[in-house]
CSV table of C-alpha atoms and ligand atoms in Angstrom, one decimal:
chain,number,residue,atom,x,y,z
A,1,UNK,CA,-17.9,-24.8,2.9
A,2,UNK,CA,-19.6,-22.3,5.2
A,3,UNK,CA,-21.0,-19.4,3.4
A,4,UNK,CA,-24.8,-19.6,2.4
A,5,UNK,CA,-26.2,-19.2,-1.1
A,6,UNK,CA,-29.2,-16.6,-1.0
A,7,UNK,CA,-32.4,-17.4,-3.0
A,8,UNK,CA,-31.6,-18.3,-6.4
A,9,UNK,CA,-32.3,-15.3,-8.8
A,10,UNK,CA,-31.1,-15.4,-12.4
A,11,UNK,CA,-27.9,-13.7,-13.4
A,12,UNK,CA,-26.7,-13.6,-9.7
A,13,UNK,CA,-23.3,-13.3,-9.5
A,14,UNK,CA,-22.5,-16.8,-8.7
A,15,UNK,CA,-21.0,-19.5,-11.5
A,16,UNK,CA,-22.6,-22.6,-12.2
A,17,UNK,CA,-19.8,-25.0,-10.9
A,18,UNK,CA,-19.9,-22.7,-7.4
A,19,UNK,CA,-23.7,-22.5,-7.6
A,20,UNK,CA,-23.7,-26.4,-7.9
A,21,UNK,CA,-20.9,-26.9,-5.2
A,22,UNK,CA,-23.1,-24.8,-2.7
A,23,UNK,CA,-26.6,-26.5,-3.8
A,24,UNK,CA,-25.4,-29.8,-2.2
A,25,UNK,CA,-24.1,-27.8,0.8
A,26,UNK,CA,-27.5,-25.6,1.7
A,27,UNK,CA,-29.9,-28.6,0.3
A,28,UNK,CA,-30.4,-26.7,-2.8
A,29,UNK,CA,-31.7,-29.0,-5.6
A,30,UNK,CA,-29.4,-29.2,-8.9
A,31,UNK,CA,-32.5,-28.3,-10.7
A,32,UNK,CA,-32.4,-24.9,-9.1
A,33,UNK,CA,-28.9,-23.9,-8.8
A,34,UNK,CA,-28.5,-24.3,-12.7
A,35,UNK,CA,-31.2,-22.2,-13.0
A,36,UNK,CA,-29.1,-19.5,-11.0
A,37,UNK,CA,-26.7,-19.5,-13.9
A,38,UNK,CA,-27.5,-18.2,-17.7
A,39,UNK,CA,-24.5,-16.6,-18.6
A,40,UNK,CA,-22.2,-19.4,-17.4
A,41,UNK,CA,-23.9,-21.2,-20.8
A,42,UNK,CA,-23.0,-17.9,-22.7
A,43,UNK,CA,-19.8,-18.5,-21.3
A,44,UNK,CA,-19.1,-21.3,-23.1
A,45,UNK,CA,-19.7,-19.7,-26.4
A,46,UNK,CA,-16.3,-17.7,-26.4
A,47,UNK,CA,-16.4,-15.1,-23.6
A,48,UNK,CA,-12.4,-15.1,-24.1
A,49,UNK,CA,-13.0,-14.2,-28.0
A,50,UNK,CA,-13.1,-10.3,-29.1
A,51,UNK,CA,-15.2,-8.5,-26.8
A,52,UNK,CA,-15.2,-5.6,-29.1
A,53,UNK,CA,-17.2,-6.6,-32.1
A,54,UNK,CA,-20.5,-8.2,-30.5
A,55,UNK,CA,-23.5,-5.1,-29.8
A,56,UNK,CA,-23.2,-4.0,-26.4
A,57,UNK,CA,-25.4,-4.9,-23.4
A,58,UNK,CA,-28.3,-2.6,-22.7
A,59,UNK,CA,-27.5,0.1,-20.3
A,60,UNK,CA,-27.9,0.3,-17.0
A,61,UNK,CA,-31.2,2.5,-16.4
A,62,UNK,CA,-33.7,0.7,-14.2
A,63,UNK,CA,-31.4,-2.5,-14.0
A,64,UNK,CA,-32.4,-4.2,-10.4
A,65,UNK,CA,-30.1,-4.3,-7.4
A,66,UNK,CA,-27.9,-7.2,-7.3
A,67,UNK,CA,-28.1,-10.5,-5.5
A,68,UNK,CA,-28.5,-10.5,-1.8
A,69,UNK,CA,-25.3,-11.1,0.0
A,70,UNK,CA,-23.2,-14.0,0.7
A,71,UNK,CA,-23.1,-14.8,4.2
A,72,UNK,CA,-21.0,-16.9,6.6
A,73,UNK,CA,-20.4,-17.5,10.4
A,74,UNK,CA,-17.0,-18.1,10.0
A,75,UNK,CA,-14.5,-16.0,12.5
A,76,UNK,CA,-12.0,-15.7,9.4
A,77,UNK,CA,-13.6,-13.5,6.9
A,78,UNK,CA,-13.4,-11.8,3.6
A,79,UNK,CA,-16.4,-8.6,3.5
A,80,UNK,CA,-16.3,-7.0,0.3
A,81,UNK,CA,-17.6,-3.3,1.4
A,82,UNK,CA,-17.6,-1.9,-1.6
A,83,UNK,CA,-17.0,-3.6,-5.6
A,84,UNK,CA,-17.0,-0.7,-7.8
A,85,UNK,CA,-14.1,0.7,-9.8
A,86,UNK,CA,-14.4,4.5,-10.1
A,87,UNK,CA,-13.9,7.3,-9.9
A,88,UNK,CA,-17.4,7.7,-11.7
A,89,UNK,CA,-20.6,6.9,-9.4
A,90,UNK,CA,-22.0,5.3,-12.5
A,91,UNK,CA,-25.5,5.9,-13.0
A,92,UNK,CA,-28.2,3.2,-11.3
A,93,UNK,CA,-25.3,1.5,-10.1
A,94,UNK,CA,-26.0,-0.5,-6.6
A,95,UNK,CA,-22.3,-0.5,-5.9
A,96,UNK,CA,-20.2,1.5,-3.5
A,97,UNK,CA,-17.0,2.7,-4.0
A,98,UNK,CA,-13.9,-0.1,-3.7
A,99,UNK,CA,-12.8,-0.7,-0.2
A,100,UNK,CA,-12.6,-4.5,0.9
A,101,UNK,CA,-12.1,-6.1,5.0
A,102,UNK,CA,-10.6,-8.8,5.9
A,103,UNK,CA,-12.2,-9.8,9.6
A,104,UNK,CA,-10.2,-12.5,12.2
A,105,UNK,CA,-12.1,-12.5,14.8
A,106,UNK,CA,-13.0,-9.9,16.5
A,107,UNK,CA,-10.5,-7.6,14.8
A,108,UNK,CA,-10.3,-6.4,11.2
A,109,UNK,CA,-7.8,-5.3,8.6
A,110,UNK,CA,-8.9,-2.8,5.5
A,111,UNK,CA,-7.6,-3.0,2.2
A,112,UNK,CA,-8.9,0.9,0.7
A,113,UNK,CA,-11.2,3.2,1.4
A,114,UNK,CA,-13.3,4.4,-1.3
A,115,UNK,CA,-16.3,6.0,-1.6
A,116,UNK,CA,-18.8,5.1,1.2
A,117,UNK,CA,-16.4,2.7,3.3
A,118,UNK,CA,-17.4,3.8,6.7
A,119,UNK,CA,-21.3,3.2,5.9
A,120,UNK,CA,-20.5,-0.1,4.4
A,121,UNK,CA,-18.8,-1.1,7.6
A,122,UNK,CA,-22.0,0.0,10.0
A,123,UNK,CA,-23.8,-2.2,7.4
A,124,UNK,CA,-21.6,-5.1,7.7
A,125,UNK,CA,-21.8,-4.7,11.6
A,126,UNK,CA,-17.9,-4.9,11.6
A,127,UNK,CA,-16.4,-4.1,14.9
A,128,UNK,CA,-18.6,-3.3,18.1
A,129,UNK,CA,-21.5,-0.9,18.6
A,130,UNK,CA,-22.0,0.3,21.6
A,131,UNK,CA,-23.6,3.2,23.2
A,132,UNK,CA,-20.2,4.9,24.8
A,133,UNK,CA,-18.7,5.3,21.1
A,134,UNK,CA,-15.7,3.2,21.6
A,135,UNK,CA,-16.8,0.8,18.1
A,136,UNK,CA,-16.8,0.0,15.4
A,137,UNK,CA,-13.6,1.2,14.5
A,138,UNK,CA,-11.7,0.4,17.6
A,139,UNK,CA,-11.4,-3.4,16.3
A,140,UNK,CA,-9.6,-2.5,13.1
A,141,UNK,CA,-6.1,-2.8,13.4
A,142,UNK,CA,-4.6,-1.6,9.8
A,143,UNK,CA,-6.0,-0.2,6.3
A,144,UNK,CA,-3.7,-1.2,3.7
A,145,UNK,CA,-4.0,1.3,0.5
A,146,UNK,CA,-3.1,-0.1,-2.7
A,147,UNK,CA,-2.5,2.9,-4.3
A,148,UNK,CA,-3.5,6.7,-4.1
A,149,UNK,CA,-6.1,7.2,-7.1
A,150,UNK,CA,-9.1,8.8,-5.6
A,151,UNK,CA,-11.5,6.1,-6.0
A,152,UNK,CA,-9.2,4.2,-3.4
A,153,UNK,CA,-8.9,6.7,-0.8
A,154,UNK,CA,-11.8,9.2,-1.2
A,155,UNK,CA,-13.1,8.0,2.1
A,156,UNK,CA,-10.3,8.0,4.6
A,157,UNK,CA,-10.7,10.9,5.8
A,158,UNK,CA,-14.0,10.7,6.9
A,159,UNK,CA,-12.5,7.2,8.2
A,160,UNK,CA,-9.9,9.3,9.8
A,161,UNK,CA,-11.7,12.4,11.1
A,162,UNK,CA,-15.5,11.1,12.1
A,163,UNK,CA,-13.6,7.7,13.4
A,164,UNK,CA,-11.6,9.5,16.3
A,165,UNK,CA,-15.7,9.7,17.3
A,166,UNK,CA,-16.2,6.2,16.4
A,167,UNK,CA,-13.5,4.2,18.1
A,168,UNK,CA,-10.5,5.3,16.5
A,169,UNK,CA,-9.2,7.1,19.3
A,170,UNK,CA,-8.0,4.6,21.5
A,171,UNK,CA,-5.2,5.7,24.2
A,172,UNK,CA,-2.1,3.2,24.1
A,173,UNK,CA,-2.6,2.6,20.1
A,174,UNK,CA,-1.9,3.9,17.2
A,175,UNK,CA,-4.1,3.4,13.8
A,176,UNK,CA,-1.3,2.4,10.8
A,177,UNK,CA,-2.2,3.2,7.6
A,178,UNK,CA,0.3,1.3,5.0
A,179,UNK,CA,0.7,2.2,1.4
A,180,UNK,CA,3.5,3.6,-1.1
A,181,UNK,CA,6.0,5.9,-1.1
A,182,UNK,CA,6.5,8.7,-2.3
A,183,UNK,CA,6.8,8.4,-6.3
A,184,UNK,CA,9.9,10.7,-6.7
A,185,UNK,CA,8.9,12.2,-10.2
A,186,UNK,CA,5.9,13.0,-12.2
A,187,UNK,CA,4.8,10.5,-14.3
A,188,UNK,CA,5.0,11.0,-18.0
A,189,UNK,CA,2.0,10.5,-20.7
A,190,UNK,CA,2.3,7.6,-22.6
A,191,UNK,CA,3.6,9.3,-25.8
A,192,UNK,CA,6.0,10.1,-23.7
A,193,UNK,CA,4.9,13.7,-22.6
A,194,UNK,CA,5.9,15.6,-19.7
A,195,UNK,CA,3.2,17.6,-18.1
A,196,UNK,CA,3.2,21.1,-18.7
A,197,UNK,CA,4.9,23.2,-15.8
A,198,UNK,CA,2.6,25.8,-15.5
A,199,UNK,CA,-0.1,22.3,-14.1
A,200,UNK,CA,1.6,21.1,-11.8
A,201,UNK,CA,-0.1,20.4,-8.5
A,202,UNK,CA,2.0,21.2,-5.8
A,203,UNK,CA,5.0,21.8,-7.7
A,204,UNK,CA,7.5,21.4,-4.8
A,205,UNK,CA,5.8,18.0,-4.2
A,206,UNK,CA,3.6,16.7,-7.0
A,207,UNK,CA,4.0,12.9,-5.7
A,208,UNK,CA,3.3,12.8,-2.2
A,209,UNK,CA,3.1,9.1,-0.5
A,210,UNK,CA,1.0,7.3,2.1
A,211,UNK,CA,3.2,9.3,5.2
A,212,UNK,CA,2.6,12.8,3.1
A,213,UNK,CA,-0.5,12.1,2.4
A,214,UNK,CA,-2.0,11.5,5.8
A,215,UNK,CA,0.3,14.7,7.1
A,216,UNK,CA,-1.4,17.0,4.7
A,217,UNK,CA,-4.6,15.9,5.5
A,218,UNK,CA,-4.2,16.5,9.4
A,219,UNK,CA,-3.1,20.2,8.3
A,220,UNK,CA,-6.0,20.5,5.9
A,221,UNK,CA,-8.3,20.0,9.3
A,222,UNK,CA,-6.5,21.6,11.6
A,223,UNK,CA,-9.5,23.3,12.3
A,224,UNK,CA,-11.7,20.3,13.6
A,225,UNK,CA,-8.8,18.6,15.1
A,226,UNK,CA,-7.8,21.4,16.9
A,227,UNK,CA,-11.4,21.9,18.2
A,228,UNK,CA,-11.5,18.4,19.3
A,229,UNK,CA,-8.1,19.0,21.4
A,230,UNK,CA,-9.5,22.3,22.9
A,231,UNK,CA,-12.9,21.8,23.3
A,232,UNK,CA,-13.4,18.0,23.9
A,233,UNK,CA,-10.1,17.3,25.4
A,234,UNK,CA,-8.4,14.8,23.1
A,235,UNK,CA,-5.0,14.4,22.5
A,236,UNK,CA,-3.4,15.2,19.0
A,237,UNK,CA,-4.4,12.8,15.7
A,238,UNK,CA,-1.0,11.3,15.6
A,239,UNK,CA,-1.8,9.5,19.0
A,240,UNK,CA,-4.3,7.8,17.1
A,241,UNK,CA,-3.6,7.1,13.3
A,242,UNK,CA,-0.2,7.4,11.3
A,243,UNK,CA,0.8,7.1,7.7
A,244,UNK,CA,3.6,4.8,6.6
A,245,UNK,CA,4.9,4.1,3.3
A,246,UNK,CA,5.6,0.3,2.5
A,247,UNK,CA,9.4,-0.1,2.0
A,248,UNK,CA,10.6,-1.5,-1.3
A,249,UNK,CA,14.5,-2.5,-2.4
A,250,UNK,CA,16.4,0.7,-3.6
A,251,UNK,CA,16.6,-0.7,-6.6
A,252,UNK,CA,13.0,-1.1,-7.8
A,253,UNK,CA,12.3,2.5,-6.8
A,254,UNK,CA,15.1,4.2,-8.3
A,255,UNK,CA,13.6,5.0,-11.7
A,256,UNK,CA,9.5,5.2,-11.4
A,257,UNK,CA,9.4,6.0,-15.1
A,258,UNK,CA,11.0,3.0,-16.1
A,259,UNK,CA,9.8,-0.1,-15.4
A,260,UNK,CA,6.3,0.4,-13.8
A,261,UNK,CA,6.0,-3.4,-12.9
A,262,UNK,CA,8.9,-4.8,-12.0
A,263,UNK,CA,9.6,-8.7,-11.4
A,264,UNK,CA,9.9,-8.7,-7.8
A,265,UNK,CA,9.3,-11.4,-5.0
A,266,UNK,CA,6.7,-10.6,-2.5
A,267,UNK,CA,8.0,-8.2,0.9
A,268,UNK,CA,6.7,-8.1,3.8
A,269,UNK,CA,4.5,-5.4,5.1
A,270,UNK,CA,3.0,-6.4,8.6
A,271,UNK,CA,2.3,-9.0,10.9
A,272,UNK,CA,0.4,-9.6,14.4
A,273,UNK,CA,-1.0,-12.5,16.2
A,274,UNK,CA,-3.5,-12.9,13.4
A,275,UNK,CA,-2.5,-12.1,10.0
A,276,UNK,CA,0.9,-11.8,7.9
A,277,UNK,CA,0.9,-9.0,5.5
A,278,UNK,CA,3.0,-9.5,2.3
A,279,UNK,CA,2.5,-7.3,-0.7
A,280,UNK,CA,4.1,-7.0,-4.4
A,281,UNK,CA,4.3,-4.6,-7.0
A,282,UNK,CA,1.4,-4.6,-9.8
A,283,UNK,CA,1.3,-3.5,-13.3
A,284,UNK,CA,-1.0,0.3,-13.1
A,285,UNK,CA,1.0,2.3,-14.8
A,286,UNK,CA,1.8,5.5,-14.8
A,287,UNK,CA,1.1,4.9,-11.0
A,288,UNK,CA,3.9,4.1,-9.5
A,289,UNK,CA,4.4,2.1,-6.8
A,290,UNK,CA,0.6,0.1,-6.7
A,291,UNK,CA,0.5,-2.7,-4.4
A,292,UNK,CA,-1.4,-6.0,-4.2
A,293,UNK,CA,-1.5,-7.2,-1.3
A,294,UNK,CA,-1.8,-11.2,0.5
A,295,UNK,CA,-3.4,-12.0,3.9
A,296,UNK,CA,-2.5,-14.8,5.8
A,297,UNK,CA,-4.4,-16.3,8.4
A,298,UNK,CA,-4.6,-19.5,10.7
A,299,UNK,CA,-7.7,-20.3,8.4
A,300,UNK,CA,-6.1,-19.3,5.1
A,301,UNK,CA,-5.5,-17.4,2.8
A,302,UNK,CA,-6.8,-14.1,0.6
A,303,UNK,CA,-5.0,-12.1,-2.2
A,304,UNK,CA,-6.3,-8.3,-3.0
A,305,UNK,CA,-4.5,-7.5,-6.7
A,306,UNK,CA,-5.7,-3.7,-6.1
A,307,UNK,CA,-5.6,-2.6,-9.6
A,308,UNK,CA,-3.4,-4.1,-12.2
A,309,UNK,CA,-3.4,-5.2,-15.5
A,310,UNK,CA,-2.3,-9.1,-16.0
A,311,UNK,CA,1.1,-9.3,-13.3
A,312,UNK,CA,3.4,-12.1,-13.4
A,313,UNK,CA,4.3,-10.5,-9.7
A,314,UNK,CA,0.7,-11.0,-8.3
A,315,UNK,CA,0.5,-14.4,-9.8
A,316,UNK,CA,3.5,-15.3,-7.7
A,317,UNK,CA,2.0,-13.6,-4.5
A,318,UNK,CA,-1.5,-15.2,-4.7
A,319,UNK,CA,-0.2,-19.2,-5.5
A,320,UNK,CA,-1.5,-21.1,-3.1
A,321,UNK,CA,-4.1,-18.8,-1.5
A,322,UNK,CA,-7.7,-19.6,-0.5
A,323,UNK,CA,-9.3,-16.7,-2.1
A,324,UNK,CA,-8.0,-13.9,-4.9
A,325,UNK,CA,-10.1,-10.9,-5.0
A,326,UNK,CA,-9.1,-9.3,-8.4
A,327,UNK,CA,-10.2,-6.2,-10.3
A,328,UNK,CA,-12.0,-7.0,-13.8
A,329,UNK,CA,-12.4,-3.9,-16.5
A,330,UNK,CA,-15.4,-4.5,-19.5
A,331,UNK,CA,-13.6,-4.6,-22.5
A,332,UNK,CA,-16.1,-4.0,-24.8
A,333,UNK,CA,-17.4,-0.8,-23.0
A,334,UNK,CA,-13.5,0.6,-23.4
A,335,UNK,CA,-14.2,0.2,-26.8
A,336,UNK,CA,-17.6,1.6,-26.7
A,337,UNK,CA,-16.6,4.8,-24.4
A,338,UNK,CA,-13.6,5.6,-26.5
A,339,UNK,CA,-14.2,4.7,-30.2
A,340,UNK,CA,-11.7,5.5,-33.0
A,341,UNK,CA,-10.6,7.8,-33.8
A,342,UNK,CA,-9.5,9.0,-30.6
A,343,UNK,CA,-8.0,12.8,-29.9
A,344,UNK,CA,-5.0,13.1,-27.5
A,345,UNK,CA,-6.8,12.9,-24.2
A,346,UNK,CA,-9.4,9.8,-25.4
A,347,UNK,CA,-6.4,8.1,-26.4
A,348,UNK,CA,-4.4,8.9,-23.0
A,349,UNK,CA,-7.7,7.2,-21.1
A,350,UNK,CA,-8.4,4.4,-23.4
A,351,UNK,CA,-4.7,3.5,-23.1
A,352,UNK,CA,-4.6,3.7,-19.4
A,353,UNK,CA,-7.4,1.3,-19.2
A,354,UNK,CA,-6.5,-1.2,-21.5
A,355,UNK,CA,-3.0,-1.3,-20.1
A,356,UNK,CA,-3.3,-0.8,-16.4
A,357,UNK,CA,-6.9,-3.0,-15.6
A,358,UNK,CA,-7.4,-6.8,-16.4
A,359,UNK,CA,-10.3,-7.3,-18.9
A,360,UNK,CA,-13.0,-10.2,-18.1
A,361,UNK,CA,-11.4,-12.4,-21.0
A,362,UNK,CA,-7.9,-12.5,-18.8
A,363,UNK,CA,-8.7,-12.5,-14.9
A,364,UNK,CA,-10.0,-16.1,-14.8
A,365,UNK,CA,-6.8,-17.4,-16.4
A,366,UNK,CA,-4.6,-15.6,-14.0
A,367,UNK,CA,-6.6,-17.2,-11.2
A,368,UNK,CA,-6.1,-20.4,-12.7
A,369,UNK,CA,-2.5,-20.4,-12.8
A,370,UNK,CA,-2.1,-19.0,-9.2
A,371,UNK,CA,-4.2,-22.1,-8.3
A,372,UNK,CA,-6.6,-20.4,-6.4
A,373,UNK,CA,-10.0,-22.3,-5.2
A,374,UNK,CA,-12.1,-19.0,-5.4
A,375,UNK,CA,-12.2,-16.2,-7.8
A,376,UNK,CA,-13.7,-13.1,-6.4
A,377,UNK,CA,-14.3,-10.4,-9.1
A,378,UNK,CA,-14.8,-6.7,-8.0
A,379,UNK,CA,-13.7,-3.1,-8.6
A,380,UNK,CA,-15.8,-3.5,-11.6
A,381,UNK,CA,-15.8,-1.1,-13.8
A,382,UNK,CA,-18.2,0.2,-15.3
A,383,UNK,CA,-19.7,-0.3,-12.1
A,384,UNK,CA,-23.3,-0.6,-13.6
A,385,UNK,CA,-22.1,-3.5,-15.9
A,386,UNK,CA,-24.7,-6.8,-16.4
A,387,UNK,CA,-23.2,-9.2,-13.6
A,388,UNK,CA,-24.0,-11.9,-16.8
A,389,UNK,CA,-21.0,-10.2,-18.7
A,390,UNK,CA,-19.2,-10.6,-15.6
A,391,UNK,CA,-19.6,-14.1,-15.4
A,392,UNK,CA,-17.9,-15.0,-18.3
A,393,UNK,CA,-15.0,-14.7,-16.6
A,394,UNK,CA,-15.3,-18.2,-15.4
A,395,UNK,CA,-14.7,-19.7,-19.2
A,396,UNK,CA,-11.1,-19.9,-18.3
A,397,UNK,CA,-10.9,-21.1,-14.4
A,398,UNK,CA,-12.1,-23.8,-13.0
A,399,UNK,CA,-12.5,-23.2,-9.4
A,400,UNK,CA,-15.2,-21.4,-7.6
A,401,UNK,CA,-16.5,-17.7,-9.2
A,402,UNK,CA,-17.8,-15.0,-7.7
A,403,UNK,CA,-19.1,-11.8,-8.8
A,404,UNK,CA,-18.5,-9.9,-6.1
A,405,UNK,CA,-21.2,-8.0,-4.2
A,406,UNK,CA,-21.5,-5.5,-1.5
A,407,UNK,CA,-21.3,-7.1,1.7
A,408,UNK,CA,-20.8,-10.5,0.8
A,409,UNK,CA,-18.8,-12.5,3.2
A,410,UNK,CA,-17.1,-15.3,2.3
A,411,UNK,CA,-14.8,-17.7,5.2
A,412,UNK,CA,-11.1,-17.9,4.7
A,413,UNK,CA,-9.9,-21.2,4.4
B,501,ZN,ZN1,-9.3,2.1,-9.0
C-alpha cells in the first residue's frame, strides 16, 4: 500500500480497520490510529438501524475543514476533485462540486464536471504547467459524464471554453466527451404526472443528450468562439472537443419511462493504451439513461457508480475491482428536510432521494458483495454532513473505507 495517512485528527474520514492497515505501513503506532477513529465505535452500535428516529447531528456552522488529503506516488491514480452531491453549495461546506480523475501516467480521464472542476485540477497539479499554455489540460484524454443533472456538468463549459486556453486545443486531437443519449421523452412525476405543456423547456427537444448538449453550448458562445477564430487565429471548437452519446442495445432504450434500471451486462465505452472503459446502467430515476462507469488499468481497477440508488447492474460492473467510488445520501437529514406531512412538490423531492441515492446504511453492503478492497464514499450529500455519520458506513463492509475528500489520491491496484 502506497498512499500516506496524514496526521491523525479525530473523525477523519478514514475507518479504523483502514486506519490500522495504514499505521503499520507509515510507522504509525496502533495507539494512534484508533484514536483517528470515533465513529467506527458508534458504528458498531447499529449504524444500519433507522436513521430516522435518533436527534440529528449539529449543523454545519463553524464545522472545521476536513482531513488533509490522501496522497500517493503511484503513476495509476484515483484524485477525487470534488466529493459533494448538489446542486446546493451547502453552507460551511469545504467540498467542491462532484467531479472525480482517474490519472495513468502522465495522462488523465474525468468522470464529471461539477462545480469548481477546473480549480480542483490546478490544485491537484494534474496534467503539465508550463509557461506556453499547452497544460494542464492537454494530458486529459476523455471526461466521461454520468448523467446530465447540473451538479454533474455545471463546470464543463468553463472546462470547454477557458481549456481551448489551457491545453485543450491541441492540433491532430480531438477532446471526447462520453455520456447518454438523448432520453426520447419527458420523464413523468412519480404519481405518474405529465408535466404541464405550457413548462416545457425547449419543447421541440426537452431531452437533449451528451452530442446535443455540447452542440448547444458551442452555439450559446458563438460569440467567444468566434472571436477566438477571428481574432486569435484558432480553428473551430469541434477540432478540439466533441460530444458523443454512449450506445446502448435498442432494446433497453426503447421505453425511458418504463424500466429506469434495467438488468443489463456492462458495454463497452472506450479504450486506449491505458485504460478500458465499460459502463452500465444505474437506478436514478426519472433520469434516464445514468451511467456508472469501470476503469481498467494495468495496475487495477476503479468503479464510479455516478448516482444511483442500490443497482444489481453496478454490483455486477464493480466485482472484482480495486476501488468503488460510490455516492452515499444522509438518511436522516431526508427525513429532517422533508418531514410529514409533505405537499406535492416535498413529496416529489423526498421521493427522488430516497429512491434514486444510496443511504449510508446500504453502500457498504453493496461494496461488500461486489468484493471490492476499498470503499470510497463521496457525492455526499448534504455536503456539510459530520464525516463521523459518514463513517458508519463501514458497519456492513469489511474492506478498506474512505470518506472521500477533496484531492485525495489513492493508487490503483
Ligand atoms: Zn448528483
Amino acid at each position: 500500500m502506497n498512499h500516506r495517512l496524514p496526521p491523525g485528527t479525530p473523525g477523519n474520514g478514514i475507518s479504523r480497520r483502514r486506519a490500522l492497515g495504514l499505521a503499520s505501513a507509515v510507522g504509525l503506532t496502533p495507539l494512534a490510529a484508533t484514536a483517528c477513529s470515533p465513529a467506527s465505535q458508534a458504528s458498531s452500535a447499529g449504524a444500519g438501524a433507522s436513521g430516522t428516529t435518533s436527534s440529528p447531528p449539529a449543523a454545519a456552522p463553524g464545522r472545521p475543514p476536513g482531513r488533509d488529503p490522501l496522497t500517493t506516488d503511484a503513476q495509476n491514480r484515483l484524485v477525487l476533485l470534488g466529493t459533494s452531491g448538489g446542486p446546493p453549495w451547502w453552507n460551511d461546506s469545504h467540498r467542491e462540486g462532484v467531479s472525480s480523475a482517474v490519472a495513468v501516467g502522465d495522462r488523465y480521464y474525468l468522470v464529471d464536471a461539477g462545480d469548481g472542476v477546473g480549480k480542483q485540477i490546478k490544485k491537484a497539479k494534474l496534467g503539465t504547467w508550463t509557461p506556453d499554455m499547452r497544460g494542464p489540460l492537454d494530458a486529459l484524454v476523455a471526461v466521461f459524464l454520468s448523467h446530465l443533472h447540473s451538479d454533474h456538468i455545471s463546470d464543463l463549459y468553463n472546462l470547454l471554453g477557458t481549456g481551448l486556453q489551457n491545453g485543450v486545443a491541441i492540433p491532430d486531437r480531438v477532446l471526447e466527451i462520453f455520456g447518454p443519449g438523448n432520453r426520447g421523452a419527458l420523464p413523468v412525476s412519480f404519481r405518474g404526472e405529465q408535466i404541464p405543456a405550457d413548462q416545457v423547456v425547449n419543447p421541440r427537444n426537452p431531452t437533449p443528450g451528451t452530442r446535443e448538449t455540447i452542440e448547444a453550448m458551442v452555439k450559446t458562445f458563438a460569440t467567444d468562439f468566434n472571436d477566438r477564430i477571428i481574432d486569435s487565429g484558432y480553428p473551430p471548437p469541434r477540432d478540439f472537443f466533441t460530444g458523443r452519446d454512449i450506445a446502448l442495445p435498442a432494446e433497453l432504450v426503447d421505453d425511458p419511462n418504463g424500466d429506469p434500471h434495467p438488468r443489463m451486462s456492462p458495454v463497452d465505452v472506450f479504450e486506449d493504451d491505458r485504460v478500458k472503459v465499460t459502463a452500465t446502467l444505474v437506478q436514478h430515476a426519472p433520469v434516464f439513461p445514468a451511467f456508472a462507469f469501470r476503469f481498467d488499468t494495468d495496475t487495477g481497477s476503479v468503479t464510479f457508480s455516478g448516482d444511483t440508488g442500490p443497482s444489481e447492474n453496478l454490483v455486477e460492473l464493480a466485482t472484482g475491482s480495486d476501488i468503488l467510488v460510490h455516492e452515499v445520501i444522509a438518511a436522516q437529514w431526508v427525513a429532517q428536510r422533508y418531514p410529514e406531512p409533505r405537499d406535492a412538490a416535498a413529496e416529489a423531492e423526498y421521493q427522488h432521494l430516497v429512491g434514486a441515492h444510496t443511504t449510508i446504511e446500504d453502500v457498504g453492503d453493496i461494496a461488500e458483495r461486489a468484493g471490492v478492497r476499498t470503499l470510497v464514499l463521496n457525492h455526499l450529500v448534504p455536503g456539510n454532513w459530520p464525516v463521523e455519520e459518514w463513517e458508519k458506513a463501514g458497519a456492513s463492509f469489511s474492506g478498506e473505507l474512505v470518506v472521500g475528500e477533496d484531492l485525495d489520491a489513492i493508487a490503483i491496484g
